[in-house]
XYZ file of C-alpha atoms in Angstrom:
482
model
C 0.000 0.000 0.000
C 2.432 2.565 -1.273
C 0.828 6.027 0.075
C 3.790 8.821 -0.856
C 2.543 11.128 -2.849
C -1.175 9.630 -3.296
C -3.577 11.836 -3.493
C -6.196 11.213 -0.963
C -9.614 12.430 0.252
C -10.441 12.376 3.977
C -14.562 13.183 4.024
C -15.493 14.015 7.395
C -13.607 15.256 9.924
C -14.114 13.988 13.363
C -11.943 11.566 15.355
C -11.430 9.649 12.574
C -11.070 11.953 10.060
C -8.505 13.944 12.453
C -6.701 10.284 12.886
C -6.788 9.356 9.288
C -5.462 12.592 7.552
C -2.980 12.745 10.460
C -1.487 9.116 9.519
C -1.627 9.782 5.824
C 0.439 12.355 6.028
C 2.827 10.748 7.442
C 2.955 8.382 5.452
C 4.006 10.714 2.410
C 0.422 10.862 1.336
C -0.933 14.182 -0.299
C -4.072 14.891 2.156
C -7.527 17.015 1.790
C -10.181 16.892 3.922
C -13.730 17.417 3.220
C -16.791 18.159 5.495
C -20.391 19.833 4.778
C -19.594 21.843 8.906
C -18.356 25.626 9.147
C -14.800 26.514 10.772
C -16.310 27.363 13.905
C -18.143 23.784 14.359
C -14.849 21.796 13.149
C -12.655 24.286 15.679
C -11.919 21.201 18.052
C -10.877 19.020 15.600
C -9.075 21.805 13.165
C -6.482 22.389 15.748
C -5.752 18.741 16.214
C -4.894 18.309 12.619
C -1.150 18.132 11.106
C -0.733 21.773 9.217
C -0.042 19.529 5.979
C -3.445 18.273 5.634
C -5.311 20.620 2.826
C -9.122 21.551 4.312
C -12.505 21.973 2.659
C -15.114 22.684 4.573
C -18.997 23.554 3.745
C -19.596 20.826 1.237
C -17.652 18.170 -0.608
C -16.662 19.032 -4.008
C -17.041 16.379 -6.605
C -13.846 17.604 -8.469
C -11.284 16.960 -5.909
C -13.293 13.382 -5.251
C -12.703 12.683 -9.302
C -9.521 13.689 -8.636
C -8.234 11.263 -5.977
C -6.433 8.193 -5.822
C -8.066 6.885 -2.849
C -11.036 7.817 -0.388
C -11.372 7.399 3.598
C -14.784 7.799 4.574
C -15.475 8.938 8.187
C -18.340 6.455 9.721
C -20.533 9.254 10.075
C -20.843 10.087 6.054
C -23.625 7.975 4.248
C -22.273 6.147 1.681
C -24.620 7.600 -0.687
C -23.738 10.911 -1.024
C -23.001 12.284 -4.604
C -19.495 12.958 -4.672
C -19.276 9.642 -3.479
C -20.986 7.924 -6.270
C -19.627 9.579 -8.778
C -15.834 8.418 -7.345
C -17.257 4.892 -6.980
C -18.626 4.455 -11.011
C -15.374 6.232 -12.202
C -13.450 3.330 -10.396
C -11.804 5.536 -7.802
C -11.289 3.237 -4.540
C -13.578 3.861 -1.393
C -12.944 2.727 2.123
C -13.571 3.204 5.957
C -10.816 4.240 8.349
C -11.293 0.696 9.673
C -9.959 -0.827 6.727
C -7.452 1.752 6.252
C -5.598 0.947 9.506
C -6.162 -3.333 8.731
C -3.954 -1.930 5.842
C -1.290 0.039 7.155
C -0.948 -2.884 10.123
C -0.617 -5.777 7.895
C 2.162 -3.395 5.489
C 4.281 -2.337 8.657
C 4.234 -6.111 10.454
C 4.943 -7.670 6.941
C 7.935 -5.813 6.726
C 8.858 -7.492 10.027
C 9.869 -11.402 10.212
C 6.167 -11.643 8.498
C 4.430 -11.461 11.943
C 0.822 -10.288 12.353
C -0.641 -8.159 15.226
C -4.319 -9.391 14.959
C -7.506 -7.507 15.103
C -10.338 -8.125 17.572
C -13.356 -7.104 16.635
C -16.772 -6.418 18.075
C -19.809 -4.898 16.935
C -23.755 -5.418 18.232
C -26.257 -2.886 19.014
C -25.789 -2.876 22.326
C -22.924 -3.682 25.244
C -19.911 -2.943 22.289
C -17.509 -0.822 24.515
C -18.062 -2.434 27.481
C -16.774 -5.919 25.958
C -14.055 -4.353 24.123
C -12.564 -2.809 26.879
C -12.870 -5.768 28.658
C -11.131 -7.649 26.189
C -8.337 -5.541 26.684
C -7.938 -4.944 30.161
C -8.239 -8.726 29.985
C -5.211 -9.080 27.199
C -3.088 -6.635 28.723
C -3.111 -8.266 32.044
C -2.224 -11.416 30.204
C 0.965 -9.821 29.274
C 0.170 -9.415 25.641
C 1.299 -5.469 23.912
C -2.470 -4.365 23.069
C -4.056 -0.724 21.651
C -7.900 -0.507 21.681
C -9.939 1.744 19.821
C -12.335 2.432 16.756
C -15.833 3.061 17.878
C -14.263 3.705 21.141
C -11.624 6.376 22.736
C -9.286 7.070 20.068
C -9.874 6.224 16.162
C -7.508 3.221 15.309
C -5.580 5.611 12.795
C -4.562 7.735 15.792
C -4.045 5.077 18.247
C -1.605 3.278 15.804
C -0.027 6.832 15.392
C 0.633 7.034 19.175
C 2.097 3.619 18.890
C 5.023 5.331 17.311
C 4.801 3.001 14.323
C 6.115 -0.035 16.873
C 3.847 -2.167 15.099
C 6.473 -5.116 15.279
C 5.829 -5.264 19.297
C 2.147 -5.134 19.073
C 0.190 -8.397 19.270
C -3.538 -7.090 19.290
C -5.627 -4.702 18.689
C -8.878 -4.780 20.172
C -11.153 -2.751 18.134
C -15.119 -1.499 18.982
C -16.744 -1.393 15.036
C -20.073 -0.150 14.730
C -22.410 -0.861 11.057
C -21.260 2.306 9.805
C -17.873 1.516 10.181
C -17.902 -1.617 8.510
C -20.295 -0.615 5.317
C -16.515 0.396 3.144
C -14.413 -2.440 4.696
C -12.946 -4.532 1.788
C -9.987 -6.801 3.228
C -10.690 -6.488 6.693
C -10.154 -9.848 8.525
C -10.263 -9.955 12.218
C -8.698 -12.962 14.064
C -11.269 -12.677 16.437
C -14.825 -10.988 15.614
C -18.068 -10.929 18.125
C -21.580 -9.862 17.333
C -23.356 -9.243 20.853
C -26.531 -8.717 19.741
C -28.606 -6.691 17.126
C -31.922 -5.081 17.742
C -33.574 -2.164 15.377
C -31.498 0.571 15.450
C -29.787 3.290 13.007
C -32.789 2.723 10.951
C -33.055 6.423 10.007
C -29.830 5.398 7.677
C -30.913 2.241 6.524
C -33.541 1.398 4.596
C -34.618 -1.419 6.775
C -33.625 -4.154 9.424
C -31.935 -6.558 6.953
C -29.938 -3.708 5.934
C -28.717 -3.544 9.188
C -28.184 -6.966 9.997
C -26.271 -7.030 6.527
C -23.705 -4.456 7.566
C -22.793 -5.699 11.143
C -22.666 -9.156 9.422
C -19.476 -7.820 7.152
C -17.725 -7.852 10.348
C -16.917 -12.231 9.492
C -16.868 -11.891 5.496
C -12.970 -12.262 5.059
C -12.881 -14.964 7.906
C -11.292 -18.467 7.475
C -11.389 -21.628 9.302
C -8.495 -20.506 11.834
C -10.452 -17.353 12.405
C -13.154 -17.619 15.275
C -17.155 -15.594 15.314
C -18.817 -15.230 18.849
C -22.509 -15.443 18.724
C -25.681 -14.673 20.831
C -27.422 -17.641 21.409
C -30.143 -15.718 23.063
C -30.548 -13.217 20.363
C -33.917 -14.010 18.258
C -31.498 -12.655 15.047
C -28.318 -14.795 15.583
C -30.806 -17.286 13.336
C -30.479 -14.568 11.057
C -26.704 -14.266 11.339
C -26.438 -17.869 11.040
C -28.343 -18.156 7.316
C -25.660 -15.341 6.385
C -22.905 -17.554 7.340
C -24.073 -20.510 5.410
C -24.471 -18.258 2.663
C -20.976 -17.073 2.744
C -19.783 -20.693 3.135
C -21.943 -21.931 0.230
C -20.073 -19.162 -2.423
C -16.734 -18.957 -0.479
C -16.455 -21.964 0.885
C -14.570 -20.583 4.196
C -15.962 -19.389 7.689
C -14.827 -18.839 10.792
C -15.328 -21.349 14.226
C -18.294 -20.365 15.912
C -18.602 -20.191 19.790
C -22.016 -19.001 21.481
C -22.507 -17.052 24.527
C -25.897 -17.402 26.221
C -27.681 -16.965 30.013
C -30.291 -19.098 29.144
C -28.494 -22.804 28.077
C -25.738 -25.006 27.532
C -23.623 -23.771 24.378
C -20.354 -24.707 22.804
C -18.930 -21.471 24.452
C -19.903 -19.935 27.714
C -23.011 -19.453 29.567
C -24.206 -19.123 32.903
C -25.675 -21.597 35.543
C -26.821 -20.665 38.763
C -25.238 -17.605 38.209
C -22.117 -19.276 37.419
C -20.145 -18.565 33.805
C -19.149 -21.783 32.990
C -17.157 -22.841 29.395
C -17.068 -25.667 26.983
C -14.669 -24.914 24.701
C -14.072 -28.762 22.570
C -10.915 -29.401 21.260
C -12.153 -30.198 17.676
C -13.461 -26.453 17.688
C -10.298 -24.904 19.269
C -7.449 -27.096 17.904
C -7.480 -25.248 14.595
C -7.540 -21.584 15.572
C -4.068 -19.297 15.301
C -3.407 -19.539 19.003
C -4.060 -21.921 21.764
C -6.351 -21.793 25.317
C -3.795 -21.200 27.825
C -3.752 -23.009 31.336
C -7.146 -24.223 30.313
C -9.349 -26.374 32.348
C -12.948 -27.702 31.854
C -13.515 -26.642 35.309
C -12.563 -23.005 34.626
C -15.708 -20.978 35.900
C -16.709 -17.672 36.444
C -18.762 -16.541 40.172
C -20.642 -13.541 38.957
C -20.987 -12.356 42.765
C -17.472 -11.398 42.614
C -17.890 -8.879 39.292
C -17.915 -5.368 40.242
C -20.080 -4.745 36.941
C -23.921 -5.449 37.667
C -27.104 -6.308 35.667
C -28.173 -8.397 32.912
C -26.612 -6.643 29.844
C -23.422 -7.486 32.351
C -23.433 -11.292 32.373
C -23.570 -11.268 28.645
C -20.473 -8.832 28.111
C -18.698 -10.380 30.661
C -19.189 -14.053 28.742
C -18.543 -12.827 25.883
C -15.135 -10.973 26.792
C -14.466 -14.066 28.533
C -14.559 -16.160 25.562
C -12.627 -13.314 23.143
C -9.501 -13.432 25.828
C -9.094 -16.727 25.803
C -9.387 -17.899 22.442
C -6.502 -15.489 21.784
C -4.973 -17.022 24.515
C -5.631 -14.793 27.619
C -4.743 -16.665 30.849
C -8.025 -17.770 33.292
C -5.885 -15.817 36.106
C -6.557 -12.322 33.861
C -9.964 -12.786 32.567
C -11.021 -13.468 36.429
C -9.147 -10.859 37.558
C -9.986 -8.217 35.275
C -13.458 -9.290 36.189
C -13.324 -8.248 39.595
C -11.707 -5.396 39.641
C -13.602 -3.987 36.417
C -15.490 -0.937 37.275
C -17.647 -0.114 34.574
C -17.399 2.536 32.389
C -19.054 6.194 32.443
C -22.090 6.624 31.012
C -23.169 2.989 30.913
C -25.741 2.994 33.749
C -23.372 5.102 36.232
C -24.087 5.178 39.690
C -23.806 8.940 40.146
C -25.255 9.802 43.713
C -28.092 8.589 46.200
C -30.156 11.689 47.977
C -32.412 11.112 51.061
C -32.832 7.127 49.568
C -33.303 8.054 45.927
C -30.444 6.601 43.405
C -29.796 8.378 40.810
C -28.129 6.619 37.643
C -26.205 7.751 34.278
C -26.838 5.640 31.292
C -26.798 8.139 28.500
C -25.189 5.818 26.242
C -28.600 4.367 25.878
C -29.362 5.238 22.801
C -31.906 2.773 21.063
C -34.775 0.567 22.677
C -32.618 -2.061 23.390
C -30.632 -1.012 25.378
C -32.959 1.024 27.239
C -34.831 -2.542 27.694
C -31.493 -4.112 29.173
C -31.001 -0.858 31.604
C -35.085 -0.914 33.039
C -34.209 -4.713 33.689
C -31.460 -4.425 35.662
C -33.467 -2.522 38.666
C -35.555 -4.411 41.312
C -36.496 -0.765 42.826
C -39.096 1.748 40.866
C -37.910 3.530 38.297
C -38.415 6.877 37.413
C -37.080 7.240 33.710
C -35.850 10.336 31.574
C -35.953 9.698 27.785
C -36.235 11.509 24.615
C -33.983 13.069 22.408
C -33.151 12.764 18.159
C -35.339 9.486 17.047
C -33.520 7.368 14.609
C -36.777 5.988 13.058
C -37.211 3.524 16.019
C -40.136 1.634 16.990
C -40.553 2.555 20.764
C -43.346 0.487 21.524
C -41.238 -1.971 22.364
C -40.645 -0.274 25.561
C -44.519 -0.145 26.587
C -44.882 -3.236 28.038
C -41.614 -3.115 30.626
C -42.174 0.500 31.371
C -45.855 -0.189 32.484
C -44.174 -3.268 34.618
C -41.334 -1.286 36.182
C -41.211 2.301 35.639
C -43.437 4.668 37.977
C -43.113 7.754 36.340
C -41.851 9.236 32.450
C -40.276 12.110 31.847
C -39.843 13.102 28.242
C -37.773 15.402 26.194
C -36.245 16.000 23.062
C -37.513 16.198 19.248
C -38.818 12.627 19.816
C -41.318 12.952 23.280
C -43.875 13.134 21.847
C -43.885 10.347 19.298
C -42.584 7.971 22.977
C -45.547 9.066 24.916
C -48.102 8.002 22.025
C -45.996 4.752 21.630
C -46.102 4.117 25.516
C -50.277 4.334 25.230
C -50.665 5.946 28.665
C -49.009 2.739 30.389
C -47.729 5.253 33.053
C -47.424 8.768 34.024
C -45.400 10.602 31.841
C -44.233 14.633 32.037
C -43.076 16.098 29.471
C -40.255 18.661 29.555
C -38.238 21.342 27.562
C -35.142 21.474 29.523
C -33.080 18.621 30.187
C -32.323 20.763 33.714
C -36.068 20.708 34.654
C -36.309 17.716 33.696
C -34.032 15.660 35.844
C -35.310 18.458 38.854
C -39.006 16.889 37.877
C -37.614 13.299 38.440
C -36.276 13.951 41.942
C -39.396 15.512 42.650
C -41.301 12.564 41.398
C -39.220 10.042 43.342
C -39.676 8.555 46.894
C -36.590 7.314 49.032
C -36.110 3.483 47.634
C -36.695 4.439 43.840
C -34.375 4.839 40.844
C -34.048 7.879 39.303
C -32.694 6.623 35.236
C -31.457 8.289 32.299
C -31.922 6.185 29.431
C -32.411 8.168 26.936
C -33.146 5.491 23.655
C -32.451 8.184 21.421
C -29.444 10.198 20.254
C -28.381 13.295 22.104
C -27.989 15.345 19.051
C -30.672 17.617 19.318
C -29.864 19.186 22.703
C -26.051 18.126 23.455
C -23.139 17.761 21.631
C -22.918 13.477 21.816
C -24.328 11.137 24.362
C -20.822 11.896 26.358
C -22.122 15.813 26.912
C -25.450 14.653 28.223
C -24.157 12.379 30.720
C -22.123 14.668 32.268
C -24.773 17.573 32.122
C -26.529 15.094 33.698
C -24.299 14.702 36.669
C -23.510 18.321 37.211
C -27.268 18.923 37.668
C -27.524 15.773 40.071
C -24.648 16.754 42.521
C -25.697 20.462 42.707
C -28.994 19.109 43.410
């Protein structure tokens, strides 16, 4: 992948843009980036960017796309966009900055004694960045030299930057890929890949839920025999999944080992007994993958009264780390550990702060049904629940049935309030509320010492914050001046 002097097109700027056009540069590439925002909007990332890299902002001109030699797409640009087509039917190569750092990996290790740092990857609707930090946590403590990034912290492009091109010492890189990343991928082939679960989401970009299940199912399209896919066996859609892979294996004749994860049943993989996360991992599935179970034992279990992470959603992230570390060959010793001294991560149903008896708890990163679902489930106590926000075409009926079970009171905001408290049918109280301040000040007031005080928003943040990151702290700097 000789990049001096290519001329390439960076649309959208972002973290990954920023990372992308950053690492082309220096790797003697001739950079422009392109994105439809104003100065003032791109300010934090413009200063962030290496003074080589050309910019135009306020649109995308199809002449310097005709003009290119290659084209990174940031995850946030729709694949559909002129410029964009018109590069594609004149022939002129179009990829994610997924597939871009898959690339510059594999050149820089196969200039090394041929070695390979290999890609983990995991996508699903819901539980993504939980796992994959888990993963790593779990691989670093194993000894192993491991970045992590993508959908998650830092874009891969920049975290391989701040690797200081040691790509010889690095043996994995754990990466969090949502659909959108993986729509341009073309030789991406993860040693590892997981799919935790899919439920409708994103359905404002594609045109329906096949669509969707078609792009997170990319994620195992260049996987071989010695490659290994985690699967859901709880999820209604891994049935789905599963026709795709026969499909693939019926015109490619390769796929990867399959494991399972489930809470409810025995699987060839982990799942949990009497709250127990037990593993059968057979040696005719394992004996074939690129590395080997380490200090192994059938007996190998899991207590999931000594996690420090709680709830449903939990359990399933935790058995599905589980299962990633050590079929890369992560000790037992780490993945328990890690387990136990795991914290959680912010925004992901935070404990933030209990007032006279009333806890109140941070999940802004809820951000479709689903996962809103997973979050109402994992409280015993009442719940009184803030949601609303930019709808991405969901279906929130889904929620009415749980939230007339567990949740005492509503509280709705955002662009998409109204359309939740038709889809709710009256199933509970619900307030509605035009700022997120009075809104959370409403909850409290709603709430009686022993309840739950949850935001779970099952909608994107755009229309009143910056990302789901800026609500959840808004969030807690209204709750501790409360």
């Amino acid at each position: 992948m000789d990049l001096k002097g290519r001329k390439v097109v960076v649309v959208g700027l972002a973290r990954s843009g920023v990372g992308s056009a950053n690492l082309l540069v220096r790797l003697g590439a001739d950079v422009t980036v392109t994105d439809k925002k104003c100065p003032k909007e791109l300010k934090p990332f413009l200063k962030r960017l290496n003074p080589a890299v050309k910019i135009r902002h306020g649109g995308h001109p199809a002449e310097l796309f005709e003009d290119a030699g290659l084209i990174v797409v940031s995850p946030g640009v729709p694949l559909h966009i002129p410029p964009l087509k018109i590069a594609s039917d004149k022939g002129i190569e179009i990829i994610s900055e997924l597939e871009l750092a898959y690339r510059i990996v594999r050149n820089q290790k196969a200039e090394v004694k041929g070695q390979r740092a290999e890609f983990l990857a995991i996508t699903g609707t819901n539980g993504k960045s939980t796992t994959t930090t888990l993963v790593y946590e779990m691989l670093k403590s194993s000894g192993f030299n491991v970045i992590v990034g993508g959908n998650i912290g830092n874009a891969l492009t920049e975290e391989i930057s701040n690797f200081k091109f040691q790509i010889s010492n690095l043996d994995f890189i754990v990466a969090e890929v949502s659909s959108f990343q993986l729509e341009s991928i073309d030789g991406f082939r993860p040693y590892g890949s997981a799919i935790l679960n899919i439920t409708p989401d994103h359905l404002d970009r594609y045109r329906s839920m096949s669509g969707y299940i078609d792009a997170k199912c990319r994620i195992f399209m260049n996987q071989v025999s010695d490659d290994f896919l985690v699967l859901n066996a709880d999820d209604p859609i891994t049935e789905e999944i599963m026709q795709r892979v026969k499909s693939q294996k019926s015109r490619v004749k390769r796929t990867p080992e399959i494991f399972y994860f489930s809470r409810k049943r025995e699987v060839e993989g982990a799942y949990l007994q009497d709250n127990v996360i037990r593993f059968n991992l057979p040696e005719s599935k394992t004996q074939n993958l690129r590395f080997k179970i380490q200090d192994f034992s059938s007996d190998f279990r899991l207590l999931t009264s000594d996690f420090r992470i709680k709830g449903v959603h939990n359990i399933e992230n935790a058995m599905a780390a589980s299962l990633i570390a050590l079929l890369s060959g992560c000790s037992t010793m780490a993945v328990s550990d890690t387990l136990e001294k795991f914290p959680g991560l912010e925004h992901r149903l935070e404990f933030v702060r209990e007032i006279e008896g009333v806890k109140f708890i941070n999940d802004s990163k809820g951000t479709n049904v689903g996962a809103v679902l997973k979050s109402i489930e994992s409280f015993n106590e009442p719940v009184i629940l803030i949601a609303g926000g930019r709808d991405k075409d969901s279906d929130f009926t889904a929620l009415r049935s749980l939230i007339k079970d567990r949740v005492k009171s509503l509280v709705l905001i955002g662009e998409a309030k109204e359309k939740i408290k038709k889809a709710v049918n009256n199933g509970v109280e619900v307030f509605m509320e035009d700022d997120f301040k009075t809104a959370i000040l409403k909850a409290r007031q709603l709430a009686s010492s022993g309840d739950v005080v949850l935001l779970s928003p099952a909608c994107a943040s755009f229309d009143m914050f910056m990302d789901f990151e800026d609500r959840g702290r808004q969030f807690k700097k209204v709750v501790m001046n409360i």
